[in-house]
CSV table of C-alpha atoms and ligand atoms in Angstrom, one decimal:
chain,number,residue,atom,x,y,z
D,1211,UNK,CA,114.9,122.1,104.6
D,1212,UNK,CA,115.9,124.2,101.3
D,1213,UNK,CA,115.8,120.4,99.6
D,1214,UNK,CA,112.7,119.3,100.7
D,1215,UNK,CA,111.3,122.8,100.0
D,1216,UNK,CA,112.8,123.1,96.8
D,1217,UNK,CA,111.0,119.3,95.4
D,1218,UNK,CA,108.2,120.3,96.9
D,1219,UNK,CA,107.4,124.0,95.2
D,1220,UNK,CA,109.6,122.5,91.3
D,1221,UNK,CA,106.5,119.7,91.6
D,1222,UNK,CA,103.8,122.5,92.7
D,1223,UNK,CA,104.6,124.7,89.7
D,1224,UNK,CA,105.3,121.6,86.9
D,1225,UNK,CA,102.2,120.3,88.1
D,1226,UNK,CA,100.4,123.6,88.0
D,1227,UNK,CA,102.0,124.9,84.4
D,1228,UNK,CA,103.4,127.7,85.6
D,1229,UNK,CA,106.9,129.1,84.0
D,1230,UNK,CA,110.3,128.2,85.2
D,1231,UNK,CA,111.3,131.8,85.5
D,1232,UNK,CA,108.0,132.6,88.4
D,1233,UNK,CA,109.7,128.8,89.9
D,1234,UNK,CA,113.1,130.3,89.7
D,1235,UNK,CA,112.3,133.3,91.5
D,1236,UNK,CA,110.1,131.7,94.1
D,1237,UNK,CA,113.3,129.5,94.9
D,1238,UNK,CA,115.6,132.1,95.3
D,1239,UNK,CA,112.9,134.2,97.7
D,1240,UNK,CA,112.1,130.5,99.6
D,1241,UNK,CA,116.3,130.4,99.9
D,1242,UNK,CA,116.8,133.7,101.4
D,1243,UNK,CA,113.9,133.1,104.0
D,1244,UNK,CA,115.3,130.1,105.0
D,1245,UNK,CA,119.1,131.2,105.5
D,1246,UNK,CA,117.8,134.7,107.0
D,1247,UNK,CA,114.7,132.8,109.2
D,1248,UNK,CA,115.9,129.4,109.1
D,1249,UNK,CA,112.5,128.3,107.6
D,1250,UNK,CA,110.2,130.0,105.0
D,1251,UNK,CA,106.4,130.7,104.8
D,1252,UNK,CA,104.2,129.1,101.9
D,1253,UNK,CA,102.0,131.1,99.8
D,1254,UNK,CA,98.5,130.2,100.1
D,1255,UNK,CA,98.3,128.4,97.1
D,1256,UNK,CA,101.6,125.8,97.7
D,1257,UNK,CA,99.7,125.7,101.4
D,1258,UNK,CA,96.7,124.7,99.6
D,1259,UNK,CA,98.1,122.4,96.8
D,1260,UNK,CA,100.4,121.3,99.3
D,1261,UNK,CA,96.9,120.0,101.6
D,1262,UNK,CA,95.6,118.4,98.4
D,1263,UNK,CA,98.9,116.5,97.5
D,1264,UNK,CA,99.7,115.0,101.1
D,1265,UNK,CA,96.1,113.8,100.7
D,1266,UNK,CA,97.0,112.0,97.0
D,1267,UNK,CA,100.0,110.6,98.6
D,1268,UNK,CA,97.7,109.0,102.0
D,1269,UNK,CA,98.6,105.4,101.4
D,1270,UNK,CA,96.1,104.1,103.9
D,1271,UNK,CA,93.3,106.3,102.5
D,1272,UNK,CA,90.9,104.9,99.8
D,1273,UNK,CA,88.5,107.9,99.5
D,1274,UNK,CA,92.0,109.7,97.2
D,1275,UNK,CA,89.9,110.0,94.1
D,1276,UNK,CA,88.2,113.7,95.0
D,1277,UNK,CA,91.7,115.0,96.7
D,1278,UNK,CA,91.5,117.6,94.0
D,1279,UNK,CA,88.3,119.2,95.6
D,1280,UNK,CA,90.0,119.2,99.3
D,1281,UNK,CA,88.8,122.8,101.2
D,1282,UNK,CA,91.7,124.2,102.7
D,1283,UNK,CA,90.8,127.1,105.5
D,1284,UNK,CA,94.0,128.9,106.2
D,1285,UNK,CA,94.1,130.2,110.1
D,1286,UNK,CA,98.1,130.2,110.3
D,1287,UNK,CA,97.5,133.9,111.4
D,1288,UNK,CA,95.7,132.8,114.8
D,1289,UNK,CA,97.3,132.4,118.0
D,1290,UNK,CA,95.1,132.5,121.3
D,1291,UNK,CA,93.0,129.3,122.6
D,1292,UNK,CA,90.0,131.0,122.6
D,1293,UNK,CA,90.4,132.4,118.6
D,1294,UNK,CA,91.4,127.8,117.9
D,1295,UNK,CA,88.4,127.0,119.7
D,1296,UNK,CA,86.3,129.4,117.0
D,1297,UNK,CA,87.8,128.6,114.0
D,1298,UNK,CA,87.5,125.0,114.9
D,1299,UNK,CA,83.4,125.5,115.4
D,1300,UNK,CA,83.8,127.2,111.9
D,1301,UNK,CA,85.6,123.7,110.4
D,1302,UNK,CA,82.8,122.0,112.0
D,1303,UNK,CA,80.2,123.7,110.5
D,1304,UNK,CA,81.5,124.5,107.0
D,1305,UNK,CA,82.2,121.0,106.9
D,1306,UNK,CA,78.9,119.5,108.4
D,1307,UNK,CA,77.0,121.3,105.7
D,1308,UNK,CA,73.5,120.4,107.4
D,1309,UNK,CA,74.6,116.5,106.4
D,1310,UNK,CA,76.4,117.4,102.6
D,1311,UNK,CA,79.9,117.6,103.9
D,1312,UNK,CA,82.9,118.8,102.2
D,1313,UNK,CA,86.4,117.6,102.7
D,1314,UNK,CA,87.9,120.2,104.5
D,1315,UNK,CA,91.3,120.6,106.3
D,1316,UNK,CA,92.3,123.7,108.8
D,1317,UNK,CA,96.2,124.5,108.8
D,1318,UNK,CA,96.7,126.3,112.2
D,1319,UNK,CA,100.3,127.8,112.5
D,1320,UNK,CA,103.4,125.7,111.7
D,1321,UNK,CA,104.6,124.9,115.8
D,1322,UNK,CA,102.9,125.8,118.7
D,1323,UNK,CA,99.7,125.3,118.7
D,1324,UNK,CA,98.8,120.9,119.2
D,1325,UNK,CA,95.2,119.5,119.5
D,1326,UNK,CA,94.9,116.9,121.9
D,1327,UNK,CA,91.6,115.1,120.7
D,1328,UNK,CA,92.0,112.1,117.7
D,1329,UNK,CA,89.4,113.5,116.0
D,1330,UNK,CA,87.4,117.0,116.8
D,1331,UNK,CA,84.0,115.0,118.0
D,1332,UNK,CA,84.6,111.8,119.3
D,1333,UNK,CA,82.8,109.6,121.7
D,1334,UNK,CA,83.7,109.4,125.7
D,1335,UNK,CA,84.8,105.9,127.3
D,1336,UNK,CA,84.6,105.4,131.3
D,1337,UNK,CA,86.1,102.4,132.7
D,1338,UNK,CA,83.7,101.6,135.7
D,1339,UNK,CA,83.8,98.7,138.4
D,1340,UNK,CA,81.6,96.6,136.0
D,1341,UNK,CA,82.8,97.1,132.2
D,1342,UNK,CA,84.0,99.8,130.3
D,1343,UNK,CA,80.7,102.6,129.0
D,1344,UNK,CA,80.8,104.6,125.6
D,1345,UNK,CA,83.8,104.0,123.5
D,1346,UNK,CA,86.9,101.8,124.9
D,1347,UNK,CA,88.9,103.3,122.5
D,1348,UNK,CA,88.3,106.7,124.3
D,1349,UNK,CA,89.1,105.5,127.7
D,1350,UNK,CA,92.6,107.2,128.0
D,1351,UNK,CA,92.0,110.4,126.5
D,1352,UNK,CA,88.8,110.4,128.7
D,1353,UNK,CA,90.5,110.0,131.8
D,1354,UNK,CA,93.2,112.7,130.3
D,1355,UNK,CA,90.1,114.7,129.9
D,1356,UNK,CA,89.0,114.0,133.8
D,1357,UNK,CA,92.0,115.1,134.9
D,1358,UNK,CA,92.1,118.4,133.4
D,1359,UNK,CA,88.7,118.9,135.0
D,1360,UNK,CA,85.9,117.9,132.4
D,1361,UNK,CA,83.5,115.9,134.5
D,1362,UNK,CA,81.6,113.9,131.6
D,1363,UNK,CA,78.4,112.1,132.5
D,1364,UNK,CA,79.1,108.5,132.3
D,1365,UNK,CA,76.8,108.0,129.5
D,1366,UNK,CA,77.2,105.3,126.2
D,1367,UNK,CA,77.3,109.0,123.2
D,1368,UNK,CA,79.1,111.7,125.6
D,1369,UNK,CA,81.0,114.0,123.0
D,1370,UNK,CA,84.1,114.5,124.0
D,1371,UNK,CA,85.6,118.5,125.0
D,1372,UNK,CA,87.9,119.6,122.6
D,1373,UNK,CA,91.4,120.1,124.0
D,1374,UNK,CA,93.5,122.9,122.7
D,1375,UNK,CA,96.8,123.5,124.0
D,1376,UNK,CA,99.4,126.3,123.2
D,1377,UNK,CA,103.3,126.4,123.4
D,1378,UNK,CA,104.0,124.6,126.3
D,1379,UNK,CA,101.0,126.4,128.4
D,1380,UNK,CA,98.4,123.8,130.2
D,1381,UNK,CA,95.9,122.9,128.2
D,1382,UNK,CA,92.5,124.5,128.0
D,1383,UNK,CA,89.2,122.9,127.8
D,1384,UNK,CA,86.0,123.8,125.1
D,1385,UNK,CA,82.4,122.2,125.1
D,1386,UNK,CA,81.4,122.4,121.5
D,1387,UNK,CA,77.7,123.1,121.8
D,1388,UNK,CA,75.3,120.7,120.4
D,1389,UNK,CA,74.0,122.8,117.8
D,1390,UNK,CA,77.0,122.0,116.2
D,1391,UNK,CA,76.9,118.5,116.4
D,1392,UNK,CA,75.2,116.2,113.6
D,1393,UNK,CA,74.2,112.7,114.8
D,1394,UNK,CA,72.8,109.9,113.2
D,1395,UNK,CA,70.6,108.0,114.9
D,1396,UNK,CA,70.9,103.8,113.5
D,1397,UNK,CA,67.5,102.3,112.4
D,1398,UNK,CA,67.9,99.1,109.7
D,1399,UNK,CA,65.1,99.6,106.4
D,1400,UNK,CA,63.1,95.9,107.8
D,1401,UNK,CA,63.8,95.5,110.9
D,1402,UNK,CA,61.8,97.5,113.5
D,1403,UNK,CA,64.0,96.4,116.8
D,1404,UNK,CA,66.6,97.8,115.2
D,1405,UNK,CA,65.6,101.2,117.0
D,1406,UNK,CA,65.4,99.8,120.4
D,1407,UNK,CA,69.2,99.5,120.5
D,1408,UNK,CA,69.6,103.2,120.8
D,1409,UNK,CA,72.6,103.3,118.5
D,1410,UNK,CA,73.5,106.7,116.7
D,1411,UNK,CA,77.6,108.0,115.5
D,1412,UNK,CA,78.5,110.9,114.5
D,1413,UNK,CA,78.5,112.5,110.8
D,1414,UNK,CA,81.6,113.6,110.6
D,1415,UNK,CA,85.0,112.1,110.8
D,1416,UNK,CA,87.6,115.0,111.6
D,1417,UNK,CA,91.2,113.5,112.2
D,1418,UNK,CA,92.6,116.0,115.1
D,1419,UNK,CA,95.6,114.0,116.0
D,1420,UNK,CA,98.2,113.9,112.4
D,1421,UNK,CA,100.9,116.5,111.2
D,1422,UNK,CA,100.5,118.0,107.9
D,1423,UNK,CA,104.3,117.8,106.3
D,1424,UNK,CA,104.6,120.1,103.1
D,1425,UNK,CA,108.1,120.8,101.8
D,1426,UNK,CA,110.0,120.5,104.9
D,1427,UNK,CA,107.2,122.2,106.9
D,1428,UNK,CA,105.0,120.2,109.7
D,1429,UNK,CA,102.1,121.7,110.6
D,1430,UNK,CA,100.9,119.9,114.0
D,1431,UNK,CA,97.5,121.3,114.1
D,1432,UNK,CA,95.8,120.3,111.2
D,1433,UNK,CA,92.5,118.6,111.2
D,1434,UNK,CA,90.8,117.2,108.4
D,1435,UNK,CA,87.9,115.9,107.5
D,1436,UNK,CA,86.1,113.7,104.9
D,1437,UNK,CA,83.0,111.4,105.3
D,1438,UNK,CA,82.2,108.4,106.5
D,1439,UNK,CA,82.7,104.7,104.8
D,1440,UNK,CA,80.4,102.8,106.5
D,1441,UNK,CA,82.5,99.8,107.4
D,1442,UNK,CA,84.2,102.2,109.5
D,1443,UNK,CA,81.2,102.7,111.6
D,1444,UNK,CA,79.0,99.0,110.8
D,1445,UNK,CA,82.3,96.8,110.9
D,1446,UNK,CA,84.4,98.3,113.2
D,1447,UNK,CA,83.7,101.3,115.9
D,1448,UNK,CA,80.0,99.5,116.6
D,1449,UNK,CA,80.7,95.8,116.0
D,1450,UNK,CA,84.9,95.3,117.3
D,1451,UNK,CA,84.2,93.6,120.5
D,1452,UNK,CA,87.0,96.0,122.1
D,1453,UNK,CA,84.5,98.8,120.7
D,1454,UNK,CA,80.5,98.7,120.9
D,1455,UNK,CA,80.4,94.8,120.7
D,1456,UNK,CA,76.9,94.9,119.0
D,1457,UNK,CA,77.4,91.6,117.1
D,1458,UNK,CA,76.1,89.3,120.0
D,1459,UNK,CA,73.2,91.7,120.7
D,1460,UNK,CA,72.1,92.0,117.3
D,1461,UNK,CA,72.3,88.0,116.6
D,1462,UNK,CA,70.1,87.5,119.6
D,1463,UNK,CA,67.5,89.5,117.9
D,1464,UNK,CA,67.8,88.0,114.8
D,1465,UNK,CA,66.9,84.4,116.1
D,1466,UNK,CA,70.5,83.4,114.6
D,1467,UNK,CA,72.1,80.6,116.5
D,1468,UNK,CA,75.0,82.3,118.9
D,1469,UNK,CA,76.1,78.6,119.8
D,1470,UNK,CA,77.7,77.8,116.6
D,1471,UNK,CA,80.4,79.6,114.4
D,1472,UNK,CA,79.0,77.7,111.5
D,1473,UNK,CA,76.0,79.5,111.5
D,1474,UNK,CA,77.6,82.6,110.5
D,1475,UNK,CA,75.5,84.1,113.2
D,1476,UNK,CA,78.4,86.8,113.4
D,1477,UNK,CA,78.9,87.3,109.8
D,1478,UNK,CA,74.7,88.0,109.2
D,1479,UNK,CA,74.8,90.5,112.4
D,1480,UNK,CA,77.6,92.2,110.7
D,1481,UNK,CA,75.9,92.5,107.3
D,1482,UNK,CA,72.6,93.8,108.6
D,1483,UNK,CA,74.7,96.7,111.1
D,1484,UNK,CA,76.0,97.9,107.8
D,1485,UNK,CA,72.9,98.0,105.9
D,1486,UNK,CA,71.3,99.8,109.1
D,1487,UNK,CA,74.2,102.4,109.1
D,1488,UNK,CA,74.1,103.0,105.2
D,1489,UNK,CA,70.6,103.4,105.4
D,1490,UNK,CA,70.3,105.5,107.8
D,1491,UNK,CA,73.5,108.4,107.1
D,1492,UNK,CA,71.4,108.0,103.5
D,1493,UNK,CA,67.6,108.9,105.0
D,1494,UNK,CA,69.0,111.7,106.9
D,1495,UNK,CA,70.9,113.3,104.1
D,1496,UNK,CA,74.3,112.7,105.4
D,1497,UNK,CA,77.3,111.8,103.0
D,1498,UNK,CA,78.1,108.3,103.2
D,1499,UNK,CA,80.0,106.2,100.7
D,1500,UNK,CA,79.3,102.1,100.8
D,1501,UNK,CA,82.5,99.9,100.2
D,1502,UNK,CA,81.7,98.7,97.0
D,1503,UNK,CA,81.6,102.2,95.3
D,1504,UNK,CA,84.6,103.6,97.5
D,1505,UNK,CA,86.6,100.7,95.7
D,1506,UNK,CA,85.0,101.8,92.6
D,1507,UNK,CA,85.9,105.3,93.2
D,1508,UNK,CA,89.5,104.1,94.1
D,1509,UNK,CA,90.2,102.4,91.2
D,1510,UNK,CA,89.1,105.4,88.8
D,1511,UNK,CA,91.8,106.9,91.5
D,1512,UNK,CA,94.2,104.4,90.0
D,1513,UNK,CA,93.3,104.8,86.8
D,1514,UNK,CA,93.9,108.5,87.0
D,1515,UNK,CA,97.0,108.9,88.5
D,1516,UNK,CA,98.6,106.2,85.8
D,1517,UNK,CA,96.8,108.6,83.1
D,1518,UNK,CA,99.2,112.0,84.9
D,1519,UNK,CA,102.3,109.6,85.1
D,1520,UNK,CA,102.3,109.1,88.5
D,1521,UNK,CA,102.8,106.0,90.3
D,1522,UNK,CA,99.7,104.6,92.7
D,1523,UNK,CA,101.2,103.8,96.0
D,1524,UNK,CA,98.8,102.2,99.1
D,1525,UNK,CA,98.5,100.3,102.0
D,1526,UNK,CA,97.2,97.4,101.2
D,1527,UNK,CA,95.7,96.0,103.9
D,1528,UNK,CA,94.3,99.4,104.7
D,1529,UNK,CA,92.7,100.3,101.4
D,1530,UNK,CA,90.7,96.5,101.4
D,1531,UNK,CA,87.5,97.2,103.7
D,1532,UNK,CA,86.8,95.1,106.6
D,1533,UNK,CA,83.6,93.7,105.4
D,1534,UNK,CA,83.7,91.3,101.9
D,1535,UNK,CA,87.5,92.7,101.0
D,1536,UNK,CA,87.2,89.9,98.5
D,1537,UNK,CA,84.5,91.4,96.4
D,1538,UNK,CA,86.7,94.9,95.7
D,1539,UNK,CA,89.5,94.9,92.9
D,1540,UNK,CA,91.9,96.1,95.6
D,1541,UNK,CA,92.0,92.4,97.5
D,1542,UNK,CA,93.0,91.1,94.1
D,1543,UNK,CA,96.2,93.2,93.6
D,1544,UNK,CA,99.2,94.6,95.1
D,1545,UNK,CA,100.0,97.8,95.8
D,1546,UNK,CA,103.6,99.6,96.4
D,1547,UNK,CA,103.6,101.2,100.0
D,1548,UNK,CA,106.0,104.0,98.9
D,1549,UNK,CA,106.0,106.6,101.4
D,1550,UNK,CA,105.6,110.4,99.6
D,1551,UNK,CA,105.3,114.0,100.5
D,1552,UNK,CA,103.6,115.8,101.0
D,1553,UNK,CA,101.7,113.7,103.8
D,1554,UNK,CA,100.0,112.9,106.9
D,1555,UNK,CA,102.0,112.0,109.5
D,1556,UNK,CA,101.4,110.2,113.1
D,1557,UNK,CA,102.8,112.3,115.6
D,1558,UNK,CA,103.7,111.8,119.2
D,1559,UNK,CA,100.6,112.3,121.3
D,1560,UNK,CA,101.0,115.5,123.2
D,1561,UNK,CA,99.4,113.8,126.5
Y,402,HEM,C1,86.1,112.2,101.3
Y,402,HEM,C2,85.8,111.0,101.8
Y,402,HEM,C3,86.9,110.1,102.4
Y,402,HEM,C4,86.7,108.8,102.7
Y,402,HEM,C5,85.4,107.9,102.4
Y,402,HEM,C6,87.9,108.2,103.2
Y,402,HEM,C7,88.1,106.9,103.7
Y,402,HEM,C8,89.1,106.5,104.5
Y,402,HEM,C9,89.2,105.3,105.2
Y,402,HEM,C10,88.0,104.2,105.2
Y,402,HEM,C11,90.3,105.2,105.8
Y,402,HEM,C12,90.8,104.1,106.7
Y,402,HEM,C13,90.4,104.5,108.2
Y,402,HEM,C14,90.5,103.4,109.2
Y,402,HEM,O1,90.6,102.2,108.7
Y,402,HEM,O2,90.5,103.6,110.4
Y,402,HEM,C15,91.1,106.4,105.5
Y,402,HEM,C16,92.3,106.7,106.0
Y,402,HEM,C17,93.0,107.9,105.8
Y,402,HEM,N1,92.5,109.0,105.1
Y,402,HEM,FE1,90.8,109.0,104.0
Y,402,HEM,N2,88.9,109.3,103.3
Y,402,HEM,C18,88.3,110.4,102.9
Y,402,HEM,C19,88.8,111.7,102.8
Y,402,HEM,C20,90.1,112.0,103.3
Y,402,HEM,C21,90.6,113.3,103.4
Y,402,HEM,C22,89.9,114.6,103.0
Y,402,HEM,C23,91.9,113.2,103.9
Y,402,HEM,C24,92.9,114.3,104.2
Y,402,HEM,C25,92.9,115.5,103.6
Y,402,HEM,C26,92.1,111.8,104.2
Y,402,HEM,C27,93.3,111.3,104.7
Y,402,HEM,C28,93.4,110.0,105.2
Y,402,HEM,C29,94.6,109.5,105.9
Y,402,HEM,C30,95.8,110.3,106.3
Y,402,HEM,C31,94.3,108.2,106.3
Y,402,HEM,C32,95.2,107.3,107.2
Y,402,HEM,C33,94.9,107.6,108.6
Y,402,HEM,C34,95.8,106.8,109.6
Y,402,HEM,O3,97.0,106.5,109.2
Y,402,HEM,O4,95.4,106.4,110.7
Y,402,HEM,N3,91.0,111.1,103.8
Y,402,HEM,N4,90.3,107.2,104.7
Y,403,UGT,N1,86.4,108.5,106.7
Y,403,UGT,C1,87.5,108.8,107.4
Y,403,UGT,N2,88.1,107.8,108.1
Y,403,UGT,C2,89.3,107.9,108.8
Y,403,UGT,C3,90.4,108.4,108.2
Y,403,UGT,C4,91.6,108.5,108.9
Y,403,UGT,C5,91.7,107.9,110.2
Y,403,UGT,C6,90.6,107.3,110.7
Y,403,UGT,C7,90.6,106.7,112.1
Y,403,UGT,O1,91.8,106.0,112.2
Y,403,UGT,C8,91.9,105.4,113.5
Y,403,UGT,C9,93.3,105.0,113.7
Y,403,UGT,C10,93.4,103.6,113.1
Y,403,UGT,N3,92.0,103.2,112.8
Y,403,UGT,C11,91.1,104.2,113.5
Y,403,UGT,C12,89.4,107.3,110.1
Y,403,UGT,C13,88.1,110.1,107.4
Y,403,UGT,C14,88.5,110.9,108.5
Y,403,UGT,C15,89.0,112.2,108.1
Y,403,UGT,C16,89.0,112.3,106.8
Y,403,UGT,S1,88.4,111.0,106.0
């Protein structure tokens, strides 16, 4: 742990300017915590730089270029359900900003506290006798959810109860109220069916389920959020056909001809989903970014990480968007899939 810890703060306090004798002492307090307590607490700032870095380092993540503005809320000092279930409402919130949301992450205490939700307001999905309603990709955590008593109402937008779970204690249960929830409902800027399809996500996308791994420290209950691209929601969570399968429905009202691929009936549908959704998040004042100026935003990333002597490392086929990858710079070169830290890890699910 000492190594890990001791990389960790040398880059915090090169990066930072500050003197090697304030490092050298830090080191020496962060190795007597560690070989009195067997691990060692970080200052707010390393926590907080720490947060910011582990973002920079995301491989998969092409929003990187504002990982400098990340707001970190500290509530390591919490430790009842009921006191995770209100600082949680606070994330929400602060981050929500009435529709101008700020990147925020919330660093519960190192170990024994795990959310069980994939992201703090997600969409339910019941498997019935004929199809699945709401979100498939909900289905398990849903039932998970059933089991521990949440009844749910079998609709296509239930939001989900968040699931908060301490030590080893059963889990308890929280309805976040839906004052606290901002929607937007999907209309498209020409066509006036559009409405009739009753289609609305979320604003915010706050990722419950990841560990936050700074200098040898995980933090398992960490959630961060940023906004929206609006692939994510246009190309993927309403058009996969193992998600809201709108494509089909969507085509039909567009008079496009469903019979034949070459009609690029499916490729039209998915064009005019993502104008709808772009237009919509914009019209209600809710922070969206398009995939053309995310891969802008990326590559002034790029540019600025080569500029501080730092090496860009990605995902590739991550960082390329779903829709027209092929019209972004990042399609048209490779990219070294180096695995850093500080980062955000996959954990085992809890459930
Ligand atoms: C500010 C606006 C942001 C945008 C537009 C953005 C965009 C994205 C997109 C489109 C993905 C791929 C998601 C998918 O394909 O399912 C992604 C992945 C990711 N982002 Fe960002 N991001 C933003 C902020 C953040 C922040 C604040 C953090 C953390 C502090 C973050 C950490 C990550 C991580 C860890 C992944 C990979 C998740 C996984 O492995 O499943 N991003 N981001
Ligand atoms: N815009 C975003 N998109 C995502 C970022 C990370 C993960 C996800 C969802 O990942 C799921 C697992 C694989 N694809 C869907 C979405 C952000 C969420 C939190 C901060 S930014």
């Amino acid at each position: 742990m000492f190594n890990e810890a001791k990389n960790f703060i040398q880059t915090y306090y090169e990066e930072t300017g500050q003197s090697e004798q304030e490092l050298a002492a830090r080191l020496i307090e962060v190795e007597q915590q560690i070989l009195t307590q067997g691990t060692y607490e970080h200052t707010l700032d390393e926590l907080t730089y720490g947060a910011k870095m582990a973002w920079r380092n995301s491989n998969k993540c092409i929003g990187r270029l504002f990982w400098q503005s990340l707001n970190v809320l500290d509530k390591r000092d919490i430790h009842s359900e009921a006191s995770i279930f209100e600082a949680l409402l606070e994330h929400i919130e602060f981050a929500t900003n009435n529709g101008r949301i700020r990147p925020t992450i919330t660093v519960f205490s190192a170990q024994d506290i795990r959310i069980w939700n994939h992201q703090l307001i997600r969409y339910a999905g019941y498997e019935t006798d004929n199809g699945i309603i709401g979100d498939p990709d909900s289905v398990a955590f849903t039932k998970v959810c059933q089991n521990l008593g949440w009844e749910g109402n079998n609709g296509l937008f239930d939001v989900l109860p968040l699931v908060i779970q301490l030590k080893d204690n059963p889990p308890k249960l929280f309805d976040i109220p839906e004052a606290s929830i901002l929607e937007v409902p999907i209309r498209h800027p020409e066509f006036d069916w559009f409405t009739d399809l009753g289609l609305k996500w979320y604003a915010v996308p706050m990722i419950s389920n990841m560990k936050l791994e700074v200098g040898g420290i995980s933090y398992v209950a960490a959630p961060f959020n940023g906004w929206y691209m609006g692939t994510e929601i246009g190309a993927r969570n309403l058009a996969d056909d193992n998600r809201y399968n709108m494509l089909p429905t969507i085509a039909e009202h567009m008079g496009l001809n469903t019979k034949s691929n070459a009609s690029l009936w499916k490729d039209r549908a998915l064009v005019e989903l993502n104008v709808a959704v772009l237009h919509s998040y914009k019209e209600d004042g809710v922070s969206i970014v398009d995939h053309h100026t995310a891969a802008q935003q990326f590559k002034r990333f790029e540019a600025n990480e080569i500029e501080a002597g730092r090496n860009v490392t990605g995902n590739w086929s991550w960082l390329i968007p779903p829709l027209s990858p092929a019209t972004t710079h990042i399609f048209h070169k490779p990219y070294t899939n180096e695995k850093k830290t500080p980062n955000y890890f996959y954990q085992k699910e809890p459930y």
